[in-house]
mmCIF file with all atom_site columns, C-alpha atoms in Angstrom:
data_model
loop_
_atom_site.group_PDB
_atom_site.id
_atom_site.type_symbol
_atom_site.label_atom_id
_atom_site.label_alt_id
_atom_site.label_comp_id
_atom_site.label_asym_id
_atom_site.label_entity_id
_atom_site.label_seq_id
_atom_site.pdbx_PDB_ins_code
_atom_site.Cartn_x
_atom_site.Cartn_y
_atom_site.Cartn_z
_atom_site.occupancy
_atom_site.B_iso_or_equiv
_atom_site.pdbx_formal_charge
_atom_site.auth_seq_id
_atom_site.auth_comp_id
_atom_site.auth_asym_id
_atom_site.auth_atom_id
_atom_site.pdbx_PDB_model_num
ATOM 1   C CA . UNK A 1 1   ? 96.722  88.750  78.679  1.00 60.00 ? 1   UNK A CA 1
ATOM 2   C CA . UNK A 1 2   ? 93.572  90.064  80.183  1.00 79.00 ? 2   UNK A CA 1
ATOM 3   C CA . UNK A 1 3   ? 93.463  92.383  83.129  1.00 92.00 ? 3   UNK A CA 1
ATOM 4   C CA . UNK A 1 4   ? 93.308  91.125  86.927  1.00 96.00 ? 4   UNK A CA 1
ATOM 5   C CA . UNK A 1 5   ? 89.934  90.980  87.715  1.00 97.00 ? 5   UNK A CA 1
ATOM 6   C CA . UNK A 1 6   ? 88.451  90.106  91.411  1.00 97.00 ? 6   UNK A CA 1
ATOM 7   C CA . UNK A 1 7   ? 85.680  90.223  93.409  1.00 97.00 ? 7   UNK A CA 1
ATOM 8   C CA . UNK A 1 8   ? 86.263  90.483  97.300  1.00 96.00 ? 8   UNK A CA 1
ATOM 9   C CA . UNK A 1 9   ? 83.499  89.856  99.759  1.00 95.00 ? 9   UNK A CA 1
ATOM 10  C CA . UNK A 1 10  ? 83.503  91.453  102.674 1.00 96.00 ? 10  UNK A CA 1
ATOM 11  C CA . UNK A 1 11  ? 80.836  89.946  105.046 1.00 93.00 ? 11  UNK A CA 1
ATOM 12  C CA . UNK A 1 12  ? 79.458  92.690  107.993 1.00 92.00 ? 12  UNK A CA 1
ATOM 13  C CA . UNK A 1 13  ? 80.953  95.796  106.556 1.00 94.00 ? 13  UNK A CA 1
ATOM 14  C CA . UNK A 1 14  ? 79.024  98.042  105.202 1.00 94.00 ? 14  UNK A CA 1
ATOM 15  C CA . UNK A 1 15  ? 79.454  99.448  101.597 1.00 96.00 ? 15  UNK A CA 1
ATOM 16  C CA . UNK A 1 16  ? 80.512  102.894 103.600 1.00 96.00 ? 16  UNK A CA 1
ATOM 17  C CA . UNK A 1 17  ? 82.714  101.160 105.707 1.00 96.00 ? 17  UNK A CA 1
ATOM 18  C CA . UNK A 1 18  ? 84.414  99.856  102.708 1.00 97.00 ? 18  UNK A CA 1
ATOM 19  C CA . UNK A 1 19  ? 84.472  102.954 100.792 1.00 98.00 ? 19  UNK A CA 1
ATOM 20  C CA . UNK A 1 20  ? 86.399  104.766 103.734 1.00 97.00 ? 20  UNK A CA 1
ATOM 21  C CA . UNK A 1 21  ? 88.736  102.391 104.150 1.00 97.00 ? 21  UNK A CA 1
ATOM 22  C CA . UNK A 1 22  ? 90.032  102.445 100.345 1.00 97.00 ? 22  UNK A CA 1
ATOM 23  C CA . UNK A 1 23  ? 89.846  106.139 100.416 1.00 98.00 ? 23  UNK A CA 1
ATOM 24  C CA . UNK A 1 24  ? 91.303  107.399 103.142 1.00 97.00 ? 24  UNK A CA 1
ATOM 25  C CA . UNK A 1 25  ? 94.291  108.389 105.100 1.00 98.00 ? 25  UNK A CA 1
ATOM 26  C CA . UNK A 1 26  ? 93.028  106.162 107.798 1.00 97.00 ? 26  UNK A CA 1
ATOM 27  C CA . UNK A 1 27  ? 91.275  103.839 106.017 1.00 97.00 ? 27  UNK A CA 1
ATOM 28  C CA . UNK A 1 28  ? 94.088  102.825 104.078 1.00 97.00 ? 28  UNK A CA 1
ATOM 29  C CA . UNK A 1 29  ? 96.921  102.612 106.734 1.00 97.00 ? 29  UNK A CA 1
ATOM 30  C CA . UNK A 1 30  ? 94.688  100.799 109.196 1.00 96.00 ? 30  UNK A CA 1
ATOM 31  C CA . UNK A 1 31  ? 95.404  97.553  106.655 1.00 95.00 ? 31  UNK A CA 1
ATOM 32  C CA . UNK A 1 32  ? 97.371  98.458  103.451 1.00 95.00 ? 32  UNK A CA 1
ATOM 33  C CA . UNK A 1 33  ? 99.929  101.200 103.858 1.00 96.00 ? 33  UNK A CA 1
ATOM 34  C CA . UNK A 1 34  ? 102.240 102.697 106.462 1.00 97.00 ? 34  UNK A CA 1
ATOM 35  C CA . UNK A 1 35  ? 101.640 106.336 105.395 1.00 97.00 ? 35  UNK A CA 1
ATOM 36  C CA . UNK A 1 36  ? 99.118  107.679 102.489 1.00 98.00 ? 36  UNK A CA 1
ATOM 37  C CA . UNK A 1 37  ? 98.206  110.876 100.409 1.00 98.00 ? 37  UNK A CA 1
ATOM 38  C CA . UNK A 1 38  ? 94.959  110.814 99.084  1.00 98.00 ? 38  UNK A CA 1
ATOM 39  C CA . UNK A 1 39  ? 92.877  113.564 97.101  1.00 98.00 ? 39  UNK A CA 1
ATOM 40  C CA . UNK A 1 40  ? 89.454  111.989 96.046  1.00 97.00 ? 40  UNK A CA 1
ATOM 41  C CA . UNK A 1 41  ? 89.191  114.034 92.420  1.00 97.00 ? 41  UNK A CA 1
ATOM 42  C CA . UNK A 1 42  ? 90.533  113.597 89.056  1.00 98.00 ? 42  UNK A CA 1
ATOM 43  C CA . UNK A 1 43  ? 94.130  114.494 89.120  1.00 98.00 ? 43  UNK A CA 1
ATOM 44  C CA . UNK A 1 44  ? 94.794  114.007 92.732  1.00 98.00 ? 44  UNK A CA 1
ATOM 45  C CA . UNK A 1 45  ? 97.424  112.063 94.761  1.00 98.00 ? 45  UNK A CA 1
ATOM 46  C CA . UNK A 1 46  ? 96.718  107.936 95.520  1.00 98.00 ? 46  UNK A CA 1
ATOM 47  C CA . UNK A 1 47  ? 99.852  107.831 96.787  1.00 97.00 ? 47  UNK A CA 1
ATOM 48  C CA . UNK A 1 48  ? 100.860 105.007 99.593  1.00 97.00 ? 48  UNK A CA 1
ATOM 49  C CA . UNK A 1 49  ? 103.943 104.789 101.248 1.00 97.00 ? 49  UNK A CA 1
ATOM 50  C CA . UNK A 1 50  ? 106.149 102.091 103.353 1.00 97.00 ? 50  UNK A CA 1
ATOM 51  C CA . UNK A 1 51  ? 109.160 104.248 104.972 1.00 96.00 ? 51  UNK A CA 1
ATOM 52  C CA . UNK A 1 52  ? 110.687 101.316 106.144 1.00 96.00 ? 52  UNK A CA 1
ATOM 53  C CA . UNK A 1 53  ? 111.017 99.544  102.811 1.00 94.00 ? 53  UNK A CA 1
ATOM 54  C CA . UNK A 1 54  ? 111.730 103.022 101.033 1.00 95.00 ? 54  UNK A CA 1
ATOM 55  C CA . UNK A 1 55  ? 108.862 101.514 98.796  1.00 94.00 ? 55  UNK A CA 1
ATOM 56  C CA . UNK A 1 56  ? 106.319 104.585 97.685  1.00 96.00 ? 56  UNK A CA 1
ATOM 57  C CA . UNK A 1 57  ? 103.393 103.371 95.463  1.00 96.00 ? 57  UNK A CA 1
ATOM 58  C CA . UNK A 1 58  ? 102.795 106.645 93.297  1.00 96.00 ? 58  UNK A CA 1
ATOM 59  C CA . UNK A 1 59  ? 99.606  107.116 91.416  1.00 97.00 ? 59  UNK A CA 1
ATOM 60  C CA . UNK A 1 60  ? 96.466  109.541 90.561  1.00 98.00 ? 60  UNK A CA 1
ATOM 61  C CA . UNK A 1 61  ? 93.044  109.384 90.913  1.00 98.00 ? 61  UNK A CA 1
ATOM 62  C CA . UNK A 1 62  ? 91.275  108.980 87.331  1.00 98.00 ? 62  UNK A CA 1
ATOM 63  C CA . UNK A 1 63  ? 87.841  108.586 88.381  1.00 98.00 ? 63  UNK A CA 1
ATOM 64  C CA . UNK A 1 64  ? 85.725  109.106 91.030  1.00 98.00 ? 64  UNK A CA 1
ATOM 65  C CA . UNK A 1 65  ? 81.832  108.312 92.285  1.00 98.00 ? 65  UNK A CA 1
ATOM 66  C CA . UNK A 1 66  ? 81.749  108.871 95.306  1.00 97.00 ? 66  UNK A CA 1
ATOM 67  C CA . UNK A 1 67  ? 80.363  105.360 97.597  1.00 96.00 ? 67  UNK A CA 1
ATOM 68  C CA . UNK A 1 68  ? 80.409  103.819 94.092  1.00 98.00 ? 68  UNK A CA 1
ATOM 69  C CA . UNK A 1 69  ? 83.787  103.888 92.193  1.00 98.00 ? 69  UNK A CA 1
ATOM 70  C CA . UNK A 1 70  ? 87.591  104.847 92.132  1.00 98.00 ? 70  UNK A CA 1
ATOM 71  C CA . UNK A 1 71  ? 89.953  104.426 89.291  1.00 98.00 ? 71  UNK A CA 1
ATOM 72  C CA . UNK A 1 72  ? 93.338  105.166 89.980  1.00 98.00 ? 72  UNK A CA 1
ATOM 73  C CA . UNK A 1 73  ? 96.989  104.859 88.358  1.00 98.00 ? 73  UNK A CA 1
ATOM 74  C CA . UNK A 1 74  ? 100.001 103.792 90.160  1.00 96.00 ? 74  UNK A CA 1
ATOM 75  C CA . UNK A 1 75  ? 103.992 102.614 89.563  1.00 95.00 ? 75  UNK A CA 1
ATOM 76  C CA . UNK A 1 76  ? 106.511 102.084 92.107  1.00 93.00 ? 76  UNK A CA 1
ATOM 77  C CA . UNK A 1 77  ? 108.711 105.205 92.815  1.00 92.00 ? 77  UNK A CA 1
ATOM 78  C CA . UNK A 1 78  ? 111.808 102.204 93.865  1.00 90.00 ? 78  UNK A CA 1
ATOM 79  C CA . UNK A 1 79  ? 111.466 100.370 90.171  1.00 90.00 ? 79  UNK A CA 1
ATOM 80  C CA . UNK A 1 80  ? 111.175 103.060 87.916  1.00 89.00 ? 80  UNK A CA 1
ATOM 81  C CA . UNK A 1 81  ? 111.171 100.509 85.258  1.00 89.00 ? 81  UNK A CA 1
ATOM 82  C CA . UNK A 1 82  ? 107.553 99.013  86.161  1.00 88.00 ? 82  UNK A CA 1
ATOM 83  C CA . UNK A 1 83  ? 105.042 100.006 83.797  1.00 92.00 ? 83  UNK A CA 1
ATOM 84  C CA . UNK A 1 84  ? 102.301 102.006 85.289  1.00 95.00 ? 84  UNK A CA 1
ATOM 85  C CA . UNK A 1 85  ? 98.999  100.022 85.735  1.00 96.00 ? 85  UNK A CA 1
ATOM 86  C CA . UNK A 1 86  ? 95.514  101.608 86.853  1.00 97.00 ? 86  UNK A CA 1
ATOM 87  C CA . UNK A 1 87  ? 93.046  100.021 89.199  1.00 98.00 ? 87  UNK A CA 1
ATOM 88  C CA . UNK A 1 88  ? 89.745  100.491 89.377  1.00 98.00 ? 88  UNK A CA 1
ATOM 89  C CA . UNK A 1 89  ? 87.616  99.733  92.591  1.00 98.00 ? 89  UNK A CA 1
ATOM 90  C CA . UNK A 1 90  ? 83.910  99.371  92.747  1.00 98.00 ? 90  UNK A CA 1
ATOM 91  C CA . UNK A 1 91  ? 81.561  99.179  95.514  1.00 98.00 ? 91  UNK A CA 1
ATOM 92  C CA . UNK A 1 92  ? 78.039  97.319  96.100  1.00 96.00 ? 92  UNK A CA 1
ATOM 93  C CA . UNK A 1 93  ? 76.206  96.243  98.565  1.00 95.00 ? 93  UNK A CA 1
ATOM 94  C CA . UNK A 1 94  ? 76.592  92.176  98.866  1.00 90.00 ? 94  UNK A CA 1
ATOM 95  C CA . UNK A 1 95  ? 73.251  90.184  99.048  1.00 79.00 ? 95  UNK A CA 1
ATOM 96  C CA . UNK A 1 96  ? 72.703  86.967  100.493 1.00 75.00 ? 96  UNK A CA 1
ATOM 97  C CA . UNK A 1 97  ? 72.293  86.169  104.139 1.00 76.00 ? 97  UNK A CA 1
ATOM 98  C CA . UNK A 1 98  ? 74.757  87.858  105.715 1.00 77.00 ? 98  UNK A CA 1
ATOM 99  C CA . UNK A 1 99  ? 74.962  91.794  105.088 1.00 86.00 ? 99  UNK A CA 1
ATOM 100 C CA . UNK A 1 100 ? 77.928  93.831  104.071 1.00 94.00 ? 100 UNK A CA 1
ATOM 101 C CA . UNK A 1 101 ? 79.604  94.350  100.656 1.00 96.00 ? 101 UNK A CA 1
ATOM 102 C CA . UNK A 1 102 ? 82.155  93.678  98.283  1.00 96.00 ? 102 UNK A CA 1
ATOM 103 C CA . UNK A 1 103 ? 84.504  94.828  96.263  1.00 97.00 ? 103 UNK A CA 1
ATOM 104 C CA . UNK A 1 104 ? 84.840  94.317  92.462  1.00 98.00 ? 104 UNK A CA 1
ATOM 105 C CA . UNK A 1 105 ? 89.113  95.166  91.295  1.00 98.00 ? 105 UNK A CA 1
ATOM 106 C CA . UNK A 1 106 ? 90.049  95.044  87.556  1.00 98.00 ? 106 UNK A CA 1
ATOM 107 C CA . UNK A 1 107 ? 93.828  96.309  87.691  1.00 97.00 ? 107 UNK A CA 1
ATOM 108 C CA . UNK A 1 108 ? 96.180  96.025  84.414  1.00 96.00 ? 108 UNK A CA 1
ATOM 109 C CA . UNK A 1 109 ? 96.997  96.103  81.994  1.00 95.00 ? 109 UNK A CA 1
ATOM 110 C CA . UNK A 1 110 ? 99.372  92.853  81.916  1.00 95.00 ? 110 UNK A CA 1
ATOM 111 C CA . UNK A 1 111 ? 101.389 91.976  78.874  1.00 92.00 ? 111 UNK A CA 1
ATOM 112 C CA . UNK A 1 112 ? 101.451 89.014  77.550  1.00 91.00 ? 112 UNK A CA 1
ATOM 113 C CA . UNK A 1 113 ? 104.623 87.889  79.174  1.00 93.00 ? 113 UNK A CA 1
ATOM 114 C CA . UNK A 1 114 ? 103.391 88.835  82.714  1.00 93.00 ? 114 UNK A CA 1
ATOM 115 C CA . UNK A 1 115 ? 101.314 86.065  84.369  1.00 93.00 ? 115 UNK A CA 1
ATOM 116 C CA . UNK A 1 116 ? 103.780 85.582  86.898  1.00 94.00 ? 116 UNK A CA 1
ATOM 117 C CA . UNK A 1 117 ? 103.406 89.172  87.743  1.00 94.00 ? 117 UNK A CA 1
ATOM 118 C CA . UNK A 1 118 ? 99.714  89.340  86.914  1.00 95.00 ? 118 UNK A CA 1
ATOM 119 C CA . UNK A 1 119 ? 99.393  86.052  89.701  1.00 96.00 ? 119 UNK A CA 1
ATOM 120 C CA . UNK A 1 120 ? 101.622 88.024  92.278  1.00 95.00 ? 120 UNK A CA 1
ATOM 121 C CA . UNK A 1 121 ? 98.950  91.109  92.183  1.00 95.00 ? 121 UNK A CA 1
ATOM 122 C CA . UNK A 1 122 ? 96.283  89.072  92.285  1.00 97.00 ? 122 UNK A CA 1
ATOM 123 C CA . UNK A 1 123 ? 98.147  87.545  95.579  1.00 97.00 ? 123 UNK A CA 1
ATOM 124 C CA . UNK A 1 124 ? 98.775  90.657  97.032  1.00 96.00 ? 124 UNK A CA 1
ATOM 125 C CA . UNK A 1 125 ? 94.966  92.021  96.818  1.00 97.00 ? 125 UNK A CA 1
ATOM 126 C CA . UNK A 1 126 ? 93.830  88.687  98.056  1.00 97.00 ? 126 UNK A CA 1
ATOM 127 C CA . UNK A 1 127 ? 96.577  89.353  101.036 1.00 97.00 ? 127 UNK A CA 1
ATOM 128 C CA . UNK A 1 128 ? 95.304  92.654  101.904 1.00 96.00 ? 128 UNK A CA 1
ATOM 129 C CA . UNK A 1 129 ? 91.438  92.033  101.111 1.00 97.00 ? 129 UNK A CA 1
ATOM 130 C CA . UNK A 1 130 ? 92.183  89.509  104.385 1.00 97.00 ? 130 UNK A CA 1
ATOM 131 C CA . UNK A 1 131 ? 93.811  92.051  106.011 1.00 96.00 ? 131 UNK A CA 1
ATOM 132 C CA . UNK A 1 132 ? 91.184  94.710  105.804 1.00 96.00 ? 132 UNK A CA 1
ATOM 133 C CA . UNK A 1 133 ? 88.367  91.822  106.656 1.00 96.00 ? 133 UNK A CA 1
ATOM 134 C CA . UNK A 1 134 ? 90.380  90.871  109.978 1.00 94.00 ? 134 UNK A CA 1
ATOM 135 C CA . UNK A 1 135 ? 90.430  94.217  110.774 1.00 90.00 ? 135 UNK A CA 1
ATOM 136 C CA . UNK A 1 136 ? 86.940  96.064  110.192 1.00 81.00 ? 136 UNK A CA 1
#
């Protein structure tokens, strides 16, 4: 099965706008998380947190350009046996009438016996891709 891949327009906010909120503290917990560590270089933390859920999303960040790209790896801390996946993030500048940008997520890998998980991803970046639009 191929890897998720989406493409997220986000009409009025600017590609910086839309780096910052992926990629930082406040950033991500104004639409995503309840609490995050992030490190923007190789090797650092992406790690996201819900206290109230005891869910912790733990990961690393693989790549980095800054404005331009983040790759990162992740597994749930609560369901140890999840396979870890990696998402990568880019950035650009949207064109058309209305300014502002979008975002461009491949996240896998999926097996071949995961498209009802590969569907519920792609669900829940849809869910917060609406989030983060409502709210920047």
């Amino acid at each position: 099965m191929d890897d998720l891949h989406l493409v997220e327009a986000f009409p009025g906010l600017r590609v910086d706008g839309l780096w910052a909120a992926w990629t930082t503290v406040d950033g991500v917990t104004s639409f995503w998380a309840d609490e995050a560590e992030i490190e923007l270089v190789p090797g650092g933390p992406y790690r996201l947190g819900w206290p109230s859920r005891s869910w912790t999303m733990d990961g690393e960040v693989l790549a980095v350009e800054p404005g331009v790209a983040l790759t990162f790896s992740w597994a749930w801390s609560h369901e140890p046996e999840t396979p870890t996946r990696s998402v990568g993030l880019q950035f650009a500048a949207s064109e058309g009438d209305v300014p502002g940008s979008e975002l461009i997520i491949d996240h896998g890998p999926f097996g071949p016996d995961e498209a009802t998980t590969r569907t519920e991803h792609q669900e829940g970046w849809q869910f917060f891709c609406q989030a983060l639009r409502e709210r920047h």
